[in-house]
Coordinates of C-alpha atoms in Angstrom, one line a residue:
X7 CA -8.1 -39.8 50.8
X8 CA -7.8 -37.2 48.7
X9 CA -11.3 -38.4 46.5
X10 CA -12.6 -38.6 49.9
X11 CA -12.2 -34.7 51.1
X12 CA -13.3 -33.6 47.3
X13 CA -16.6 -35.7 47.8
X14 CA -16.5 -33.7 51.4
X15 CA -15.9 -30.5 49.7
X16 CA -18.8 -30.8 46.9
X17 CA -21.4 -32.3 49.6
X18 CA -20.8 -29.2 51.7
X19 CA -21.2 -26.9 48.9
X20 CA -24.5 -28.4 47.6
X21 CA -25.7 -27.9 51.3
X22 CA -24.4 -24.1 51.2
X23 CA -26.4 -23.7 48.1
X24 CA -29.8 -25.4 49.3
X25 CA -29.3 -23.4 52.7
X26 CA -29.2 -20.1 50.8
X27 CA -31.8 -21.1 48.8
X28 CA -33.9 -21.7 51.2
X29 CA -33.4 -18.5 53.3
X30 CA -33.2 -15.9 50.6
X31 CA -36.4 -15.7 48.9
X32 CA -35.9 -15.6 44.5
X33 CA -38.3 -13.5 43.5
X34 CA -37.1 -12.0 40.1
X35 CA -35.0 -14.6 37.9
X36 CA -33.1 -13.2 34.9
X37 CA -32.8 -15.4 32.4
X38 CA -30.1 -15.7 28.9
X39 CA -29.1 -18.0 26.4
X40 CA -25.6 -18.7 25.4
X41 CA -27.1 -20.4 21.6
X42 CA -24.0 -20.2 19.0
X43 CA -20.5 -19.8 19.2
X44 CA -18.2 -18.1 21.8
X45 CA -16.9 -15.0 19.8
X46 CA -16.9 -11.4 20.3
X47 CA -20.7 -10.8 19.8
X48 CA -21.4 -13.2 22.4
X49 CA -19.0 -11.8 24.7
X50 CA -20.7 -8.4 24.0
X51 CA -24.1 -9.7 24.6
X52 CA -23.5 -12.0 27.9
X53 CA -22.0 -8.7 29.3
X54 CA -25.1 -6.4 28.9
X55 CA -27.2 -9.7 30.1
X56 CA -25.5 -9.3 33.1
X57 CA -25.3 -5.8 33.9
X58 CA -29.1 -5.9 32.9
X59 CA -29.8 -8.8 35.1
X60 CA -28.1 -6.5 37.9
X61 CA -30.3 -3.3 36.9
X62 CA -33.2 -5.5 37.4
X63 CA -32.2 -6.5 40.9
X64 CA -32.1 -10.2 40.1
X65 CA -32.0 -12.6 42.7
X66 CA -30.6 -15.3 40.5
X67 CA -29.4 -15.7 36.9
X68 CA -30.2 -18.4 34.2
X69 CA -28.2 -19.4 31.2
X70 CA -29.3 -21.6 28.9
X71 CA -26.6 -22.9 27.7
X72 CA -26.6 -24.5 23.7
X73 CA -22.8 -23.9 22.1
X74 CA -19.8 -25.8 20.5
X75 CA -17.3 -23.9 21.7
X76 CA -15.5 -21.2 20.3
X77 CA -12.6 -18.4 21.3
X78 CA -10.7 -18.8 24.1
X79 CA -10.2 -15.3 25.1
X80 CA -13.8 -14.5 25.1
X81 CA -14.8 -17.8 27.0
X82 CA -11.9 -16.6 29.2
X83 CA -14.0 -13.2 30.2
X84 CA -17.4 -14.7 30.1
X85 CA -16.3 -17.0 32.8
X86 CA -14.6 -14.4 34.3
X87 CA -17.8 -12.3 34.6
X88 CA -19.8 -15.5 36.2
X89 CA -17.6 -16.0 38.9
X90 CA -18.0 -12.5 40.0
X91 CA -21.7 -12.0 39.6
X92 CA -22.9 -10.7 42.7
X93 CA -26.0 -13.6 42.6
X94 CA -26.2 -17.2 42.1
X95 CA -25.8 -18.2 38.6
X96 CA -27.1 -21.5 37.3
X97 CA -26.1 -23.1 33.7
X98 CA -28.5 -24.9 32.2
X99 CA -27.1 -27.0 29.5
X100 CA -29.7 -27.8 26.8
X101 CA -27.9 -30.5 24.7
X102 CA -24.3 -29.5 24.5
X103 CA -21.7 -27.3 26.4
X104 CA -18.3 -28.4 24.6
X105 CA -15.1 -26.5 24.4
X106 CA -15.6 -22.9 25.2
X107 CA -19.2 -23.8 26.7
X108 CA -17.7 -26.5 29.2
X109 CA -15.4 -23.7 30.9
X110 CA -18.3 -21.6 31.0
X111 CA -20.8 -23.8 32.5
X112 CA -17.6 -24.9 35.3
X113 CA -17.9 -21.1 36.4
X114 CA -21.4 -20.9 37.3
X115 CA -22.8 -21.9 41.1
X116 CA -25.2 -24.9 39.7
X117 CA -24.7 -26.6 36.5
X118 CA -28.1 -28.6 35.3
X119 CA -28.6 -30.6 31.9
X120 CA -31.5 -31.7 29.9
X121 CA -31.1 -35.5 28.5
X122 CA -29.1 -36.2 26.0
X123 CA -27.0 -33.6 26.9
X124 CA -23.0 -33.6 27.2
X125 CA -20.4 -31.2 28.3
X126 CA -16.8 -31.3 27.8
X127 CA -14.1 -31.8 24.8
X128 CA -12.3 -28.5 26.4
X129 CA -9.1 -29.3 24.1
X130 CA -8.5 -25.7 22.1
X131 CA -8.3 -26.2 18.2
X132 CA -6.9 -24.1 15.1
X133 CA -10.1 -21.7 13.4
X134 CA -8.6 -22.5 10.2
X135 CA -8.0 -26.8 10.0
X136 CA -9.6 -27.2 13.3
X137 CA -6.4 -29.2 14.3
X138 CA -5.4 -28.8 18.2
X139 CA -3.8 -25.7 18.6
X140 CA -0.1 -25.8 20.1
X141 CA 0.8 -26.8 23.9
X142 CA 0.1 -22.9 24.8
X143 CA -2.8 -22.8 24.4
X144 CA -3.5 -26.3 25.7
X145 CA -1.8 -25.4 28.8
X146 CA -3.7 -22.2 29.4
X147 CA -6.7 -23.6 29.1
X148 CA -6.0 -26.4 31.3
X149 CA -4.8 -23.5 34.0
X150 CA -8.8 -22.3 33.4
X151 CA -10.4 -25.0 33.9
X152 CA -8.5 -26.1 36.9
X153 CA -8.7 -22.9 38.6
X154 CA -12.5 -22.8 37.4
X155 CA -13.3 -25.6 38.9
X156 CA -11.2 -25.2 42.2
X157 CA -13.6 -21.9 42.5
X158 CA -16.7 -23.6 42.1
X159 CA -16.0 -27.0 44.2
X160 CA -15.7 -29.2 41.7
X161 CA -12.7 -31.5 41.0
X162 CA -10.4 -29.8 39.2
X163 CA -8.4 -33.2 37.6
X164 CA -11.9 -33.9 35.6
X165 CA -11.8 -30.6 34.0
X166 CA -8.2 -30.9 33.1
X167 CA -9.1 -34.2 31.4
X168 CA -11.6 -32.3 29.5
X169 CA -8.7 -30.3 27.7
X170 CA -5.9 -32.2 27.5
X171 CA -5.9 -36.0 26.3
X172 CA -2.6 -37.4 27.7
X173 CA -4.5 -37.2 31.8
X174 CA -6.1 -40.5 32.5
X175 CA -8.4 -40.7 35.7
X176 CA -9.0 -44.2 36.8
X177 CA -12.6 -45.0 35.6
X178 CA -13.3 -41.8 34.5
X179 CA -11.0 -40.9 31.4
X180 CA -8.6 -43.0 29.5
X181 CA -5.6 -41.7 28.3
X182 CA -5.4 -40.9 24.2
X183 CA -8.8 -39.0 24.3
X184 CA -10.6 -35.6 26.4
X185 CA -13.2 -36.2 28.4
X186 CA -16.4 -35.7 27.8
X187 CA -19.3 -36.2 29.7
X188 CA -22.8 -37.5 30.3
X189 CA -25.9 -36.6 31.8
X190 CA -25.6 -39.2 34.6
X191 CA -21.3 -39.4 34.4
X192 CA -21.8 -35.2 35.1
X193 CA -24.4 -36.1 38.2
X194 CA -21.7 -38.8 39.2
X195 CA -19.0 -36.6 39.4
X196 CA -20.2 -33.8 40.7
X197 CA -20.5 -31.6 37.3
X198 CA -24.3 -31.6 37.6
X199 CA -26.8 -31.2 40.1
X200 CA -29.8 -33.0 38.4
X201 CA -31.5 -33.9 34.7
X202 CA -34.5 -31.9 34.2
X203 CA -36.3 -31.5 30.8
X204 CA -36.5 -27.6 31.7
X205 CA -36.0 -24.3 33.2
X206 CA -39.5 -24.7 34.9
X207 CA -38.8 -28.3 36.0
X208 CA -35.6 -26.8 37.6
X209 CA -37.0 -24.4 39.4
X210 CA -39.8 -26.2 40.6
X211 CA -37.5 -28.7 42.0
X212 CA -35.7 -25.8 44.2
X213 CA -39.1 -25.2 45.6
X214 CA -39.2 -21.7 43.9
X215 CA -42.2 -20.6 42.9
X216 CA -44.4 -17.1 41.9
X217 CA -40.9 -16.0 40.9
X218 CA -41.0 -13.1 38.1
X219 CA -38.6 -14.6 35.0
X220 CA -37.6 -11.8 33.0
X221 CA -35.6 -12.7 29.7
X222 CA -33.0 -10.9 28.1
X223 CA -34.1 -9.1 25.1
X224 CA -31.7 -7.0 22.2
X225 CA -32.4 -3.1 22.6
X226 CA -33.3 -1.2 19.4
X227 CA -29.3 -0.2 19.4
X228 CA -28.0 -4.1 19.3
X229 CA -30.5 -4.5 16.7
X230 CA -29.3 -1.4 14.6
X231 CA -25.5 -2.6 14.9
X232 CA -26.1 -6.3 14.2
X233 CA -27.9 -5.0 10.8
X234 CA -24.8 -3.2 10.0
X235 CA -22.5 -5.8 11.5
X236 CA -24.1 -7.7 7.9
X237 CA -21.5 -8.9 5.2
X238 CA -24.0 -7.4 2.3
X239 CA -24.3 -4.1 4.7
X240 CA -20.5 -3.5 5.4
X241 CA -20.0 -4.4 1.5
X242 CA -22.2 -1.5 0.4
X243 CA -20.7 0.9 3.3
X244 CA -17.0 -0.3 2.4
X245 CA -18.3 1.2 -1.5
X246 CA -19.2 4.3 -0.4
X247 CA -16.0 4.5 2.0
X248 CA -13.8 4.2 -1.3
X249 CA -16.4 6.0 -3.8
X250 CA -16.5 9.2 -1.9
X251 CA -12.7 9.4 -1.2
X252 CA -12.1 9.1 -4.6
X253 CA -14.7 11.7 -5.8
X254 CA -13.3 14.3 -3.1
X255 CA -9.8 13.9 -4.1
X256 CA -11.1 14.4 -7.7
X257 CA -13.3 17.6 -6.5
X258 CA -11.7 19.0 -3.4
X259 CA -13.1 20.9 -1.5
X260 CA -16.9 20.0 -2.9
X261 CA -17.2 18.4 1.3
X262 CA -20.2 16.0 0.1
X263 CA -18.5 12.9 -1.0
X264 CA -15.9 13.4 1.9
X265 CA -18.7 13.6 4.6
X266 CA -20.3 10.3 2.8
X267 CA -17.2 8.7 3.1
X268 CA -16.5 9.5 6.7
X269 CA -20.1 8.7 7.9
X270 CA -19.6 5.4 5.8
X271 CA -16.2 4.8 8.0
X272 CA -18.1 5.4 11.7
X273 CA -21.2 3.0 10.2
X274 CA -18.6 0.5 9.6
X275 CA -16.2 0.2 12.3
X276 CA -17.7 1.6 15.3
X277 CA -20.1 -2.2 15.6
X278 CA -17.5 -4.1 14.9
X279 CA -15.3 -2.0 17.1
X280 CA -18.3 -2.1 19.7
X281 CA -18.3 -6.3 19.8
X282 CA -14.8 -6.4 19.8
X283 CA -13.2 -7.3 16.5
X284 CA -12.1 -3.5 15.5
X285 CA -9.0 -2.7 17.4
X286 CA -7.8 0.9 17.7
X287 CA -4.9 -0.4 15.6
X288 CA -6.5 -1.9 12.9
X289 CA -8.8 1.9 12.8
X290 CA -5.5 3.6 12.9
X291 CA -3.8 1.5 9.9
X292 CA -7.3 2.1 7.9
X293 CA -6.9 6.2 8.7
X294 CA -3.1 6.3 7.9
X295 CA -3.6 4.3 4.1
X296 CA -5.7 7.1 3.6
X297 CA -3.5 9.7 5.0
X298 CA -0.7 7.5 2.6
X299 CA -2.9 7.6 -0.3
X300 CA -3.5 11.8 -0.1
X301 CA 0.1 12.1 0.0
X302 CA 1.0 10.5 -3.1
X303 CA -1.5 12.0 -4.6
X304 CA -1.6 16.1 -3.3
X305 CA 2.6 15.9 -2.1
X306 CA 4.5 13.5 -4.1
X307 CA 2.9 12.9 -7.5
X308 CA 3.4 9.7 -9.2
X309 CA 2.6 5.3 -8.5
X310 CA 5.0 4.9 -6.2
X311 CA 5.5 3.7 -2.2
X312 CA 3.0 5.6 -1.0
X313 CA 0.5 5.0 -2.6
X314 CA 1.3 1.6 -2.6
X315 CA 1.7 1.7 0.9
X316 CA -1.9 3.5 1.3
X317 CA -3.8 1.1 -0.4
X318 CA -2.5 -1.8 1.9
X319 CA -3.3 -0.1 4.8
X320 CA -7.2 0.4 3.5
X321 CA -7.2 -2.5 2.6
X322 CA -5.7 -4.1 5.8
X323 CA -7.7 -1.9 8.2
X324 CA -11.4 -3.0 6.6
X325 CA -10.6 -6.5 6.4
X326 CA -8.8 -6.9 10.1
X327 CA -11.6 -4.8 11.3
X328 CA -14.5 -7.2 10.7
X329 CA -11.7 -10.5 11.9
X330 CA -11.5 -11.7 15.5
X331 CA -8.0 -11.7 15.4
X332 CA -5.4 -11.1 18.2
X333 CA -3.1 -8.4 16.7
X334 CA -1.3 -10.4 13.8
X335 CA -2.9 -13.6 15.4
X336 CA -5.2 -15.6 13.2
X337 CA -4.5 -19.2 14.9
X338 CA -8.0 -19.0 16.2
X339 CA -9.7 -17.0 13.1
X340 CA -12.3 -19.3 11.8
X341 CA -11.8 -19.8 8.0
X342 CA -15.0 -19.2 6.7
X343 CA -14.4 -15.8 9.1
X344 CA -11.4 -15.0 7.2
X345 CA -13.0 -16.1 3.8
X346 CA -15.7 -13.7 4.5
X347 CA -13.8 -10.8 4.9
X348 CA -11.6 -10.9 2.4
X349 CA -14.5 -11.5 0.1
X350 CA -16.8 -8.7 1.3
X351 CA -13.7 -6.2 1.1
X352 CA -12.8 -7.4 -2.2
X353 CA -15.8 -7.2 -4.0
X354 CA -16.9 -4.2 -2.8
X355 CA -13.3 -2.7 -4.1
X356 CA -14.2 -4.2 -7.5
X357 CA -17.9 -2.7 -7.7
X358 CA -16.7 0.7 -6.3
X359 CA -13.9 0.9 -9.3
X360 CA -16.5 0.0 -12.0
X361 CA -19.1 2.1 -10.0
X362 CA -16.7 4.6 -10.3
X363 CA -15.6 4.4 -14.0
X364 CA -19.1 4.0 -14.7
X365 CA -20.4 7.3 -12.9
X366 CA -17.2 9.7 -14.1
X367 CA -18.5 10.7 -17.3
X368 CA -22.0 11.0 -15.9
X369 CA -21.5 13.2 -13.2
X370 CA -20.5 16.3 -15.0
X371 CA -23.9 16.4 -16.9
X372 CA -25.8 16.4 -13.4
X373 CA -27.2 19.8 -13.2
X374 CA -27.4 18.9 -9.4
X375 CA -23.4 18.2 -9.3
X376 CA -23.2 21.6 -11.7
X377 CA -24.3 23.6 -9.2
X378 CA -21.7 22.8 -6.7
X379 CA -18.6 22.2 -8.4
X380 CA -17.0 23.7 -12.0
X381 CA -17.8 21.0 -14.4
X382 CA -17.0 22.7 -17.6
X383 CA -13.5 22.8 -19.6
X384 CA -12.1 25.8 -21.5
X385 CA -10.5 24.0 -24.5
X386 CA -7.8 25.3 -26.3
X387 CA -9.5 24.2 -29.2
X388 CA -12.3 27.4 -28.1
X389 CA -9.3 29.9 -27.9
X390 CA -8.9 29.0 -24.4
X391 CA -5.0 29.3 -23.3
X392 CA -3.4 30.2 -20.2
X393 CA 0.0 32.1 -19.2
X394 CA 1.7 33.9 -16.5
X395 CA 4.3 35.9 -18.6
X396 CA 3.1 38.5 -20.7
X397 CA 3.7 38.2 -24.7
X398 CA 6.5 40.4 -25.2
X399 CA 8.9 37.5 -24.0
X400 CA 8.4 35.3 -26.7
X401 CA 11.0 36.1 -28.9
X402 CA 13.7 37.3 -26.3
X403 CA 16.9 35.7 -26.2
X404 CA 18.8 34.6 -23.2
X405 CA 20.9 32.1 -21.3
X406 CA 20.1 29.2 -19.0
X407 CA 20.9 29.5 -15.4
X408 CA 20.4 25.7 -14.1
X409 CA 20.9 23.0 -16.4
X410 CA 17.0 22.1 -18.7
X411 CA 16.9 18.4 -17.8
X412 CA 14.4 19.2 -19.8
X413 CA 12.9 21.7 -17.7
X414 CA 15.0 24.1 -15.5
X415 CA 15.5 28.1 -15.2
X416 CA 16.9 30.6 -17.8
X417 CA 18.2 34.3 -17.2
X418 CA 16.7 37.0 -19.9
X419 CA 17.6 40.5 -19.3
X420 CA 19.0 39.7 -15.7
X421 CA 15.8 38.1 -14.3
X422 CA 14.9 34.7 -13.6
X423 CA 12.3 32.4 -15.0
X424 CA 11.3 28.9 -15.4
X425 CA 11.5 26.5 -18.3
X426 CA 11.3 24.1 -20.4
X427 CA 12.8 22.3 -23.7
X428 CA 11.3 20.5 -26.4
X429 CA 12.9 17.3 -24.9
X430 CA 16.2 17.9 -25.3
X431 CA 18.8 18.6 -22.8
X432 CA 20.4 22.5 -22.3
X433 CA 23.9 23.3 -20.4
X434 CA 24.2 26.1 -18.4
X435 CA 25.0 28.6 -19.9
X436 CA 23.7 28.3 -23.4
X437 CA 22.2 30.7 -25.2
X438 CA 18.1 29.7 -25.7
X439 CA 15.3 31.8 -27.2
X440 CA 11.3 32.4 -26.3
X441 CA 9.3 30.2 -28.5
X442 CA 5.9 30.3 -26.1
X443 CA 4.5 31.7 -23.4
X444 CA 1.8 29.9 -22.3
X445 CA 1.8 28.1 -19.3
X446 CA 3.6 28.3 -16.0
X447 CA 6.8 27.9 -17.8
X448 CA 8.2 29.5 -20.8
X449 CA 9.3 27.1 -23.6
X450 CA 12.1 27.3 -25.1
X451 CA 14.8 26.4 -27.5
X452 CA 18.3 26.1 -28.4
X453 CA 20.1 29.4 -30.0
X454 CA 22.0 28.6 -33.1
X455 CA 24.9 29.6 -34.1

């Protein structure tokens, strides 16, 4: 009974469809391809298809529809976007719509295949092994696929069998394997409305004709971020990122290689940031390593935590930036993905360091850089010393006030000074004499006898 009312339910719908075809005239068709895998730039791009396709006041929308598959979250608003698009939308699958693509060809209004072509294999695997990810995720996609299907009047047991193995339909699916289906099995079961070779065999079939198809094209701004969304381009800007910090906190205040540097960081993150894969967290981790690194540097001199701790958060923040990851995530990272990353950031590191050891001695001799910042060095050797007491203490006699551990503060003639030993340690209260001045400290020594 229950196969009955479904059939009911689909022949009802395909009659809705044709009606509204038939009284609403399609005069402009906009037209998109979903070609390569379900990730964040694909997410990006079938959301300014569609807000396009509603600026040009389409009357109905075309995917073409090519893909394996890929994340779950994206697929999840793709099809989201589909089933609220205020026109028809129609799915044209052009060989394959497996995985990811399968959920989103279930959201659109008409579903049509070319032969040879299949849609299905739903179940959700690992990025890294591609082994089936845990029951979760298994379950939440079956939840989407049901639901999916329930919107668009299709049977919602078929899509379930498209995720998850263990749900055996009599003469449909057999238990131990996902479904996936055929040209004719889809027409059979109500998962597609006809086999046409393509999109002009489809609409010529609906009986609409003179209609204006206008195809989604990437603006002069997608094209600019995809160049620097580029391994080789986010290697380079990753080198200047860690160049010009390094120069600055070597030069402070010269502004040039800071500016570099944090025109380098906005080329770098704002794309991927822009097609999703740069979280405000992973940004924030990138600035604070930095802010980590300055202090260990400027504050608390020395190798130690911060520093440490500064490092790993540049480090972290560039490599997490360019990773589709869900916060500490990576079940669904492909590995190749992750490989990438980590080999982009690393390299770039190395180059920059040799880059850096390279330019160090150079850079002095520049009479460009000489002009902006004090390259020369007053040797001692030259006569060059410097010293904040005047002469007439070397020689004086006096007493230490805090213990010279080695360095410390003395007491001559009732005022207070600081400095330093030759290495070895001084009680308080020990006599010491003046045996330099130079410096910020005066040096001293032990009083015998």
């Amino acid at each position: 009974m229950s196969r009955f009312l479904i059939c009911i339910l689909l022949l009802l719908g395909s009659l809705s469809q044709q009606i509204h075809a038939q009284t609403t005239p399609i005069e402009r068709i906009y037209l998109f391809k979903i070609d390569r895998d379900i990730d964040p730039a694909m997410n990006r791009r079938v959301k300014l298809a569609l807000e396009n396709a509603t600026k040009e006041e389409a009357d109905l929308i075309i995917i073409e529809m090519d893909t394996y598959g890929g994340a779950v979250n994206d697929a999840d608003d793709i099809r989201t976007m589909i089933l609220e698009a205020p026109v028809p939308v129609y799915t044209f699958i052009n060989k394959d719509a497996a995985s990811a693509g399968a959920l989103i060809s279930i959201a659109s209004d008409s579903i049509y295949m070319a032969p040879g072509s299949s849609i299905g294999a739903a179940t959700v695997v690992s990025g890294t092994d591609g082994s089936a990810a845990p029951d979760k995720y298994q379950s939440y996609m079956r939840s989407m696929m049901r639901s999916t299907a329930e919107a668009t009047g299709r049977d919602p047991k078929i899509a379930e069998a498209m995720v998850d193995e263990k749900i055996e339909i009599e003469g449909i699916s057999e238990k131990g394997s996902v479904l996936t289906l055929s040209v004719s099995e889809a027409i059979k079961y109500g998962f597609c409305e006809g086999e046409y070779r393509s999109i002009d065999a489809i609409l010529e079939a609906q009986g609409i004709e003179d209609a204006e198809i206008i195809s989604y094209s990437v603006s002069g701004t997608e094209q600019i971020i995809s160049f620097f969304l580029n391994p080789a381009i986010s290697g380079i800007l990753i080198l200047i990122i860690i160049g010009g910090i390094y120069f600055e906190l070597q030069t402070p205040g010269v502004g040039f290689p800071l500016a570099a540097s944090i025109v380098a960081t906005i080329l770098y993150f704002i794309p991927y940031y822009l097609n999703g894969l740069a979280e405000n967290w992973e940004v924030i981790v990138f600035v604070a390593g930095v802010i980590l690194l300055a202090i260990e540097l400027f504050v608390v001199p020395g190798f130690g935590i911060f520093g440490i701790l500064g490092i790993i958060g540049i480090f972290a923040g560039l490599v997490l930036g360019m990773l589709p990851n869900q916060n500490f995530d990576f079940q669904f990272v492909p590995a190749e993905q992750l490989f990438t990353a980590l080999l982009t950031v690393i390299l770039a590191a190395i180059t920059a360091v040799g880059l850096i050891f390279w330019l160090t001695p150079k850079v002095n001799s520049w009479k460009a850089f000489n002009t902006i910042t004090l390259a020369t060095t007053q040797d001692r050797g030259e006569g060059y010393t410097s010293t904040f007491y005047p002469e007439s203490l070397k020689g004086k006699t006096g007493v230490v006030h805090s213990r010279l551990r080695p360095s410390g503060r003395i007491e001559i003639e009732g005022e207070i000074f600081d400095a330093y030993s030759r290495g070895e340690f001084i009680e308080q209260g020990e006599k010491i004499v003046v045996i330099s001045t130079e410096g910020t400290s005066l040096k001293v020594k032990k009083l015998e006898g």
